């Protein structure tokens, strides 16, 4: 099974800061890596798909990069409404692992 | 746009079967994969399984022995059954459309508590 290691588990930053979250896969997953934002009491929302593609309607301050085993999610200038927990998610062809999520990164305002 | 809504009992007794339904509106259920994902309070996300509109299924190996999914295209609905539940199955359960290798959109989620 493919394991995902997401870090950090929590992060405190100031408005306007550049924020970076990483996700590492236990084996090569090509670019099959997606990023979600989850606000308290809400369902996750897709932000980035296939490592670097911005979902329609998502602000351009969000971006993603990487391939193989190492991936990065970046918020270029943190806004108050970005306070949330962020998850990476990989897809490995079924009937192998299927879909696996990272542990999540809780982002707070300093 | 496509919207999903979970429904079902919020309380299930230990050893019984959890049953949830997801109703898809604003679009056809056909020609997509449809998944169930759960999240225990304060914890991360776990994919439970998926069903294609043909009825073909794939389940998380860790839950496979207890999971059954079905689809009713005439009602634009798909369903989850999880048998022999314990307190460890208490979670918010989400339904979601599997669009290629990601999930979008998601339902709002429904809390299922396992308790006697």
mmCIF file of C-alpha atoms in Angstrom:
data_model
loop_
_atom_site.group_PDB
_atom_site.id
_atom_site.type_symbol
_atom_site.label_atom_id
_atom_site.label_comp_id
_atom_site.label_asym_id
_atom_site.label_seq_id
_atom_site.Cartn_x
_atom_site.Cartn_y
_atom_site.Cartn_z
ATOM 1 C CA UNK A 1 0.000 0.000 0.000
ATOM 2 C CA UNK A 2 1.098 3.558 -0.661
ATOM 3 C CA UNK A 3 1.545 5.692 2.453
ATOM 4 C CA UNK A 4 1.321 9.470 2.455
ATOM 5 C CA UNK A 5 3.339 11.579 4.885
ATOM 6 C CA UNK A 6 2.093 15.154 5.175
ATOM 7 C CA UNK A 7 3.908 17.855 7.100
ATOM 8 C CA UNK A 8 3.688 19.852 9.167
ATOM 9 C CA UNK A 9 0.656 18.663 11.135
ATOM 10 C CA UNK A 10 -0.028 22.229 12.220
ATOM 11 C CA UNK A 11 1.185 25.619 11.143
ATOM 12 C CA UNK A 12 0.781 29.146 12.446
ATOM 13 C CA UNK A 13 1.396 32.052 10.075
ATOM 14 C CA UNK A 14 0.592 35.733 9.656
ATOM 15 C CA UNK A 15 -1.669 37.316 7.072
ATOM 16 C CA UNK A 16 0.376 37.904 3.944
ATOM 17 C CA UNK A 17 2.870 35.135 4.674
ATOM 18 C CA UNK A 18 3.871 32.501 2.165
ATOM 19 C CA UNK A 19 2.789 29.092 3.461
ATOM 20 C CA UNK A 20 4.111 25.740 2.293
ATOM 21 C CA UNK A 21 2.847 22.233 3.057
ATOM 22 C CA UNK A 22 4.549 19.078 1.842
ATOM 23 C CA UNK A 23 3.321 15.596 1.090
ATOM 24 C CA UNK A 24 5.568 12.614 0.479
ATOM 25 C CA UNK A 25 4.453 9.316 -1.027
ATOM 26 C CA UNK A 26 6.070 6.006 -0.103
ATOM 27 C CA UNK A 27 6.477 5.211 -3.785
ATOM 28 C CA UNK A 28 6.222 6.905 -7.157
ATOM 29 C CA UNK A 29 2.681 8.142 -7.819
ATOM 30 C CA UNK A 30 3.495 10.180 -10.926
ATOM 31 C CA UNK A 31 1.380 13.344 -10.580
ATOM 32 C CA UNK A 32 -1.655 11.604 -9.029
ATOM 33 C CA UNK A 33 -1.772 13.966 -6.062
ATOM 34 C CA UNK A 34 -4.607 16.288 -5.081
ATOM 35 C CA UNK A 35 -5.081 18.945 -2.405
ATOM 36 C CA UNK A 36 -8.227 19.794 -0.432
ATOM 37 C CA UNK A 37 -9.239 22.517 1.997
ATOM 38 C CA UNK A 38 -11.554 21.674 4.872
ATOM 39 C CA UNK A 39 -13.081 24.364 7.050
ATOM 40 C CA UNK A 40 -14.597 23.431 10.433
ATOM 41 C CA UNK A 41 -17.911 21.627 10.100
ATOM 42 C CA UNK A 42 -17.689 21.561 6.313
ATOM 43 C CA UNK A 43 -16.866 18.987 3.671
ATOM 44 C CA UNK A 44 -13.442 19.080 2.012
ATOM 45 C CA UNK A 45 -13.168 21.217 -1.096
ATOM 46 C CA UNK A 46 -10.916 20.370 -4.025
ATOM 47 C CA UNK A 47 -8.262 23.026 -4.658
ATOM 48 C CA UNK A 48 -5.553 21.382 -6.774
ATOM 49 C CA UNK A 49 -5.749 18.232 -8.904
ATOM 50 C CA UNK A 50 -3.031 16.188 -10.565
ATOM 51 C CA UNK A 51 -0.373 17.952 -8.492
ATOM 52 C CA UNK A 52 -0.459 21.377 -10.112
ATOM 53 C CA UNK A 53 -3.814 22.096 -11.738
ATOM 54 C CA UNK A 54 -5.925 24.773 -10.084
ATOM 55 C CA UNK A 55 -9.586 23.846 -9.789
ATOM 56 C CA UNK A 56 -11.945 26.306 -11.466
ATOM 57 C CA UNK A 57 -12.873 29.196 -9.196
ATOM 58 C CA UNK A 58 -10.004 28.654 -6.742
ATOM 59 C CA UNK A 59 -7.926 31.795 -6.091
ATOM 60 C CA UNK A 60 -4.573 31.930 -7.820
ATOM 61 C CA UNK A 61 -2.700 32.370 -4.533
ATOM 62 C CA UNK A 62 -3.059 28.600 -4.161
ATOM 63 C CA UNK A 63 -0.639 26.430 -6.118
ATOM 64 C CA UNK A 64 0.818 22.949 -6.170
ATOM 65 C CA UNK A 65 3.912 21.311 -7.575
ATOM 66 C CA UNK A 66 5.841 18.072 -7.603
ATOM 67 C CA UNK A 67 5.857 14.635 -9.139
ATOM 68 C CA UNK A 68 7.018 11.162 -8.247
ATOM 69 C CA UNK A 69 7.153 11.053 -4.440
ATOM 70 C CA UNK A 70 7.508 14.672 -3.323
ATOM 71 C CA UNK A 71 4.805 17.302 -3.558
ATOM 72 C CA UNK A 72 4.329 20.850 -2.325
ATOM 73 C CA UNK A 73 1.233 22.979 -1.723
ATOM 74 C CA UNK A 74 1.727 26.741 -1.434
ATOM 75 C CA UNK A 75 -0.387 29.705 -0.442
ATOM 76 C CA UNK A 76 1.502 32.707 -1.796
ATOM 77 C CA UNK A 77 -0.076 35.297 0.490
ATOM 78 C CA UNK A 78 -2.113 33.974 3.411
ATOM 79 C CA UNK A 79 -5.582 35.458 3.825
ATOM 80 C CA UNK A 80 -7.805 35.211 6.927
ATOM 81 C CA UNK A 81 -10.319 33.060 5.019
ATOM 82 C CA UNK A 82 -7.610 30.457 4.351
ATOM 83 C CA UNK A 83 -7.785 29.218 7.925
ATOM 84 C CA UNK A 84 -8.607 25.537 7.523
ATOM 85 C CA UNK A 85 -7.142 22.058 7.520
ATOM 86 C CA UNK A 86 -5.486 21.001 4.281
ATOM 87 C CA UNK A 87 -5.210 17.412 3.053
ATOM 88 C CA UNK A 88 -3.274 15.785 0.273
ATOM 89 C CA UNK A 89 -4.748 12.716 -1.430
ATOM 90 C CA UNK A 90 -3.191 10.204 -3.767
ATOM 91 C CA UNK A 91 -4.686 7.715 -6.174
ATOM 92 C CA UNK A 92 -3.135 4.332 -6.857
ATOM 93 C CA UNK A 93 -4.781 2.170 -9.453
ATOM 94 C CA UNK A 94 -7.351 -0.167 -7.933
ATOM 95 C CA UNK A 95 -7.458 -2.908 -6.829
ATOM 96 C CA UNK A 96 -4.231 -1.747 -5.135
ATOM 97 C CA UNK A 97 -4.323 1.050 -2.567
ATOM 98 C CA UNK A 98 -7.041 3.100 -4.150
ATOM 99 C CA UNK A 99 -7.352 6.500 -2.533
ATOM 100 C CA UNK A 100 -5.235 7.558 0.467
ATOM 101 C CA UNK A 101 -5.237 10.873 2.312
ATOM 102 C CA UNK A 102 -2.440 12.569 4.162
ATOM 103 C CA UNK A 103 -2.831 13.234 7.866
ATOM 104 C CA UNK A 104 -3.793 16.859 7.346
ATOM 105 C CA UNK A 105 -2.233 20.244 8.168
ATOM 106 C CA UNK A 106 -4.144 22.592 10.446
ATOM 107 C CA UNK A 107 -3.400 26.169 9.446
ATOM 108 C CA UNK A 108 -3.910 28.952 11.967
ATOM 109 C CA UNK A 109 -3.386 32.693 11.967
ATOM 110 C CA UNK A 110 -0.563 33.963 14.166
ATOM 111 C CA UNK B 1 -24.251 22.094 -10.688
ATOM 112 C CA UNK B 2 -24.125 18.624 -9.200
ATOM 113 C CA UNK B 3 -25.015 18.410 -5.518
ATOM 114 C CA UNK B 4 -24.901 15.426 -3.169
ATOM 115 C CA UNK B 5 -26.900 14.820 -0.003
ATOM 116 C CA UNK B 6 -26.368 12.022 2.497
ATOM 117 C CA UNK B 7 -29.261 10.567 4.467
ATOM 118 C CA UNK B 8 -29.749 7.812 7.003
ATOM 119 C CA UNK B 9 -29.929 7.055 10.723
ATOM 120 C CA UNK B 10 -27.662 9.103 12.940
ATOM 121 C CA UNK B 11 -27.491 6.416 15.610
ATOM 122 C CA UNK B 12 -26.668 2.747 15.102
ATOM 123 C CA UNK B 13 -26.271 0.076 17.747
ATOM 124 C CA UNK B 14 -23.038 -1.920 18.051
ATOM 125 C CA UNK B 15 -22.958 -5.095 15.927
ATOM 126 C CA UNK B 16 -25.731 -3.777 13.680
ATOM 127 C CA UNK B 17 -25.517 -2.501 10.102
ATOM 128 C CA UNK B 18 -24.997 1.144 9.198
ATOM 129 C CA UNK B 19 -27.013 2.169 6.121
ATOM 130 C CA UNK B 20 -26.660 5.456 4.269
ATOM 131 C CA UNK B 21 -27.946 6.801 0.975
ATOM 132 C CA UNK B 22 -26.553 9.587 -1.161
ATOM 133 C CA UNK B 23 -28.908 11.443 -3.489
ATOM 134 C CA UNK B 24 -27.395 13.180 -6.503
ATOM 135 C CA UNK B 25 -29.143 16.249 -7.871
ATOM 136 C CA UNK B 26 -28.383 18.729 -10.633
ATOM 137 C CA UNK B 27 -26.955 16.090 -12.928
ATOM 138 C CA UNK B 28 -27.023 12.447 -13.902
ATOM 139 C CA UNK B 29 -25.474 9.754 -11.771
ATOM 140 C CA UNK B 30 -24.480 7.880 -14.926
ATOM 141 C CA UNK B 31 -20.906 7.378 -16.144
ATOM 142 C CA UNK B 32 -19.127 8.343 -12.927
ATOM 143 C CA UNK B 33 -17.586 6.644 -9.931
ATOM 144 C CA UNK B 34 -19.277 7.462 -6.623
ATOM 145 C CA UNK B 35 -17.427 7.125 -3.330
ATOM 146 C CA UNK B 36 -17.976 7.055 0.401
ATOM 147 C CA UNK B 37 -15.401 8.662 2.682
ATOM 148 C CA UNK B 38 -15.504 8.971 6.461
ATOM 149 C CA UNK B 39 -13.892 11.146 9.108
ATOM 150 C CA UNK B 40 -13.899 10.400 12.849
ATOM 151 C CA UNK B 41 -14.171 13.482 15.002
ATOM 152 C CA UNK B 42 -10.916 15.421 15.038
ATOM 153 C CA UNK B 43 -9.203 12.929 12.727
ATOM 154 C CA UNK B 44 -8.332 12.504 9.075
ATOM 155 C CA UNK B 45 -10.166 11.192 6.049
ATOM 156 C CA UNK B 46 -10.570 7.523 5.128
ATOM 157 C CA UNK B 47 -11.824 6.314 1.765
ATOM 158 C CA UNK B 48 -14.363 3.504 2.220
ATOM 159 C CA UNK B 49 -15.080 2.477 -1.338
ATOM 160 C CA UNK B 50 -16.549 3.381 -4.694
ATOM 161 C CA UNK B 51 -19.204 2.196 -7.112
ATOM 162 C CA UNK B 52 -19.576 2.811 -10.816
ATOM 163 C CA UNK B 53 -23.001 3.291 -12.312
ATOM 164 C CA UNK B 54 -22.738 -0.185 -13.846
ATOM 165 C CA UNK B 55 -22.644 -1.551 -10.291
ATOM 166 C CA UNK B 56 -18.933 -2.388 -10.313
ATOM 167 C CA UNK B 57 -17.356 -1.794 -6.905
ATOM 168 C CA UNK B 58 -13.954 -1.320 -5.259
ATOM 169 C CA UNK B 59 -13.529 -1.255 -1.505
ATOM 170 C CA UNK B 60 -10.809 -0.207 0.908
ATOM 171 C CA UNK B 61 -9.055 -3.467 1.800
ATOM 172 C CA UNK B 62 -9.244 -2.601 5.502
ATOM 173 C CA UNK B 63 -13.064 -2.468 5.370
ATOM 174 C CA UNK B 64 -13.802 -4.790 2.480
ATOM 175 C CA UNK B 65 -15.250 -7.629 4.548
ATOM 176 C CA UNK B 66 -17.929 -5.360 6.032
ATOM 177 C CA UNK B 67 -18.821 -3.022 3.148
ATOM 178 C CA UNK B 68 -21.501 -3.290 0.496
ATOM 179 C CA UNK B 69 -22.355 -0.542 -1.964
ATOM 180 C CA UNK B 70 -25.214 -0.342 -4.426
ATOM 181 C CA UNK B 71 -26.565 2.115 -6.969
ATOM 182 C CA UNK B 72 -30.070 2.976 -8.169
ATOM 183 C CA UNK B 73 -29.733 4.984 -11.368
ATOM 184 C CA UNK B 74 -33.518 5.460 -11.652
ATOM 185 C CA UNK B 75 -33.479 7.411 -8.392
ATOM 186 C CA UNK B 76 -30.046 9.013 -8.901
ATOM 187 C CA UNK B 77 -28.950 7.438 -5.635
ATOM 188 C CA UNK B 78 -26.194 5.216 -4.332
ATOM 189 C CA UNK B 79 -25.930 3.538 -0.963
ATOM 190 C CA UNK B 80 -23.519 2.236 1.663
ATOM 191 C CA UNK B 81 -23.962 -0.622 4.099
ATOM 192 C CA UNK B 82 -21.347 -1.270 6.783
ATOM 193 C CA UNK B 83 -21.982 -4.338 8.882
ATOM 194 C CA UNK B 84 -20.970 -5.323 12.406
ATOM 195 C CA UNK B 85 -20.274 -1.753 13.462
ATOM 196 C CA UNK B 86 -18.383 -0.781 16.603
ATOM 197 C CA UNK B 87 -17.646 2.525 18.293
ATOM 198 C CA UNK B 88 -14.644 2.846 15.971
ATOM 199 C CA UNK B 89 -17.073 3.351 13.075
ATOM 200 C CA UNK B 90 -18.454 6.538 14.624
ATOM 201 C CA UNK B 91 -17.661 9.274 12.131
ATOM 202 C CA UNK B 92 -18.964 11.835 9.709
ATOM 203 C CA UNK B 93 -19.711 9.994 6.488
ATOM 204 C CA UNK B 94 -19.360 11.834 3.193
ATOM 205 C CA UNK B 95 -20.433 10.827 -0.275
ATOM 206 C CA UNK B 96 -18.496 12.235 -3.206
ATOM 207 C CA UNK B 97 -18.204 11.980 -6.954
ATOM 208 C CA UNK B 98 -15.025 10.375 -8.164
ATOM 209 C CA UNK B 99 -13.931 12.594 -11.022
ATOM 210 C CA UNK B 100 -10.919 10.902 -12.564
ATOM 211 C CA UNK B 101 -8.418 10.569 -9.681
ATOM 212 C CA UNK B 102 -9.986 13.052 -7.269
ATOM 213 C CA UNK B 103 -13.250 13.767 -5.456
ATOM 214 C CA UNK B 104 -15.467 16.612 -6.514
ATOM 215 C CA UNK B 105 -18.025 17.552 -5.381
ATOM 216 C CA UNK B 106 -18.719 16.240 -1.873
ATOM 217 C CA UNK B 107 -21.903 16.001 0.121
ATOM 218 C CA UNK B 108 -22.179 18.003 3.322
ATOM 219 C CA UNK B 109 -21.627 14.896 5.439
ATOM 220 C CA UNK B 110 -23.733 13.098 8.015
ATOM 221 C CA UNK B 111 -22.698 12.103 11.517
ATOM 222 C CA UNK B 112 -23.247 8.472 12.427
ATOM 223 C CA UNK B 113 -22.771 7.492 16.047
ATOM 224 C CA UNK B 114 -22.427 3.874 17.101
ATOM 225 C CA UNK B 115 -23.784 3.454 20.602
ATOM 226 C CA UNK B 116 -26.221 1.331 22.527
#
